[in-house]
Each structure stands twice: as structure tokens, then as C-alpha cells.
Coordinates of C-alpha atoms in Angstrom, one line a residue:
M75 CA 31.0 -67.5 -53.5
S76 CA 34.7 -67.0 -54.0
A77 CA 37.3 -66.9 -51.3
Q78 CA 38.4 -63.4 -50.3
P79 CA 42.2 -63.0 -50.0
R80 CA 43.5 -61.9 -46.6
E81 CA 46.4 -59.8 -45.6
I82 CA 48.3 -61.5 -42.8
E83 CA 50.1 -59.3 -40.3
N84 CA 52.2 -60.6 -37.4
Y85 CA 51.6 -59.0 -34.0
R86 CA 54.7 -57.4 -32.6
T87 CA 55.3 -56.5 -29.0
L88 CA 56.6 -53.1 -27.9
D89 CA 60.1 -54.3 -28.2
E90 CA 59.4 -55.5 -31.8
R91 CA 59.3 -59.2 -31.0
S92 CA 57.0 -61.4 -33.0
P93 CA 55.8 -64.2 -30.6
F94 CA 54.4 -66.2 -33.6
E95 CA 57.6 -66.0 -35.6
E96 CA 59.7 -67.0 -32.5
W97 CA 57.4 -70.0 -31.9
L98 CA 57.5 -71.1 -35.6
N99 CA 61.3 -70.7 -35.8
A100 CA 61.7 -72.7 -32.6
L101 CA 59.8 -75.7 -34.0
R102 CA 62.2 -78.6 -34.7
D103 CA 59.8 -80.6 -36.8
S104 CA 60.5 -79.4 -40.4
K105 CA 57.4 -81.2 -41.7
A106 CA 55.3 -79.3 -39.2
K107 CA 56.8 -76.0 -40.2
N108 CA 56.1 -76.7 -43.9
I109 CA 52.5 -77.7 -43.1
I110 CA 52.0 -74.5 -41.0
K111 CA 53.5 -72.3 -43.8
A112 CA 51.3 -74.0 -46.4
R113 CA 48.2 -73.3 -44.2
L114 CA 49.2 -69.7 -43.9
R115 CA 49.5 -69.5 -47.8
R116 CA 45.9 -70.9 -48.0
I117 CA 44.7 -68.4 -45.4
A118 CA 46.2 -65.6 -47.4
L119 CA 44.3 -66.9 -50.5
G120 CA 41.0 -66.7 -48.4
N121 CA 40.7 -70.4 -47.5
L122 CA 40.6 -70.2 -43.7
G123 CA 39.9 -73.9 -43.2
D124 CA 39.3 -75.3 -39.7
Y125 CA 39.1 -72.6 -37.1
R126 CA 37.0 -71.6 -34.1
S127 CA 36.5 -68.7 -31.6
V128 CA 38.2 -69.1 -28.3
G129 CA 36.8 -65.9 -26.8
S130 CA 37.5 -62.1 -26.4
G131 CA 37.8 -61.7 -30.2
V132 CA 40.5 -64.3 -30.6
C133 CA 40.2 -67.4 -32.8
E134 CA 42.4 -70.4 -33.4
F135 CA 43.3 -72.1 -36.6
R136 CA 43.5 -75.8 -35.9
I137 CA 46.1 -77.9 -37.7
D138 CA 45.6 -81.6 -37.6
Y139 CA 49.2 -82.8 -37.5
G140 CA 51.5 -84.0 -34.7
P141 CA 50.4 -82.7 -31.3
G142 CA 47.6 -80.6 -32.8
Y143 CA 49.1 -77.3 -33.7
R144 CA 47.2 -74.0 -33.1
I145 CA 47.7 -70.5 -34.5
Y146 CA 45.9 -67.8 -32.6
F147 CA 44.6 -64.7 -34.4
G148 CA 42.2 -61.8 -34.4
Q149 CA 40.5 -60.2 -37.3
I150 CA 39.8 -56.6 -38.2
G151 CA 37.1 -56.5 -40.9
T152 CA 37.5 -59.1 -43.5
R153 CA 40.9 -58.2 -44.8
I154 CA 43.4 -58.4 -42.0
V155 CA 44.3 -61.5 -39.9
I156 CA 46.6 -60.8 -37.0
L157 CA 48.8 -63.7 -35.9
L158 CA 49.2 -63.6 -32.2
C159 CA 51.0 -66.8 -31.2
G160 CA 51.1 -70.5 -31.9
G161 CA 51.2 -73.6 -29.8
D162 CA 49.8 -77.1 -29.6
K163 CA 47.1 -79.0 -27.8
S164 CA 49.3 -79.5 -24.7
T165 CA 49.7 -75.8 -24.0
Q166 CA 46.3 -74.7 -25.4
Q167 CA 45.0 -72.9 -22.3
Q168 CA 48.1 -70.9 -21.6
D169 CA 48.4 -70.1 -25.3
I170 CA 44.8 -68.8 -25.4
R171 CA 45.4 -66.6 -22.4
K172 CA 48.6 -65.2 -24.0
A173 CA 46.8 -64.6 -27.4
I174 CA 44.0 -62.7 -25.7
E175 CA 46.6 -60.6 -23.9
Y176 CA 48.4 -59.8 -27.2
W177 CA 45.1 -59.1 -28.9
E178 CA 44.0 -56.6 -26.2
D179 CA 47.5 -55.0 -26.5
Y180 CA 47.2 -54.7 -30.3
R181 CA 43.7 -53.1 -30.1
R182 CA 44.9 -50.4 -27.7

């Protein structure tokens, strides 16, 4: 079975902010940024890698580097992955709550 390419779309708030892009741009660790961007390229090619559901239609991609980075997303069908926000293990519960809030907003 071959991997199915995915279209990656960044969630935007009503005022056109992208919480995920803001989080990624604020990271100071350039190696972490490169690892996360490489992971996004693999996801776009259809290799989702390590991920799990966190509830309410939201999942997290787990990145085993540094503090344990997470990228939260929802899926519509098999084509589109919506990036909601990012974080690390230390802020995981707050990040999940925020991702679920963004996902509910997106689906309205």
C-alpha cells in the first residue's frame, strides 16, 4: 500500500492569525525548527509517522526531539490535515485544550 499525499492547511483565526506559524516562528532552537519542517514534508508525502488521537477529532504528531514537540491537527477525509497549534510535553494539556477549541471553530 502506497502512502497517500496530504494537503496541509494552517488554521487561521478570525483575525487571520496562524497559531501554528506563530509558535514555529517563535522557536529559538533552529535544529528543532528544521526537524519539525522535515516532519511536515514527510506528512505532505503521506508518511504521517508517530501520531495519536487526543480527543474531539484532534490528533497530535509526536516529535521525539528536545522537550518532546507536538503538532496538533484535525483531518477532513484523507486529503486535508489542518494544523492547529504546536507545543511540547510541558504544555501538552493546555495545548490540547486550545487545539480542540481551534478545531471546533474551524468546523463551524
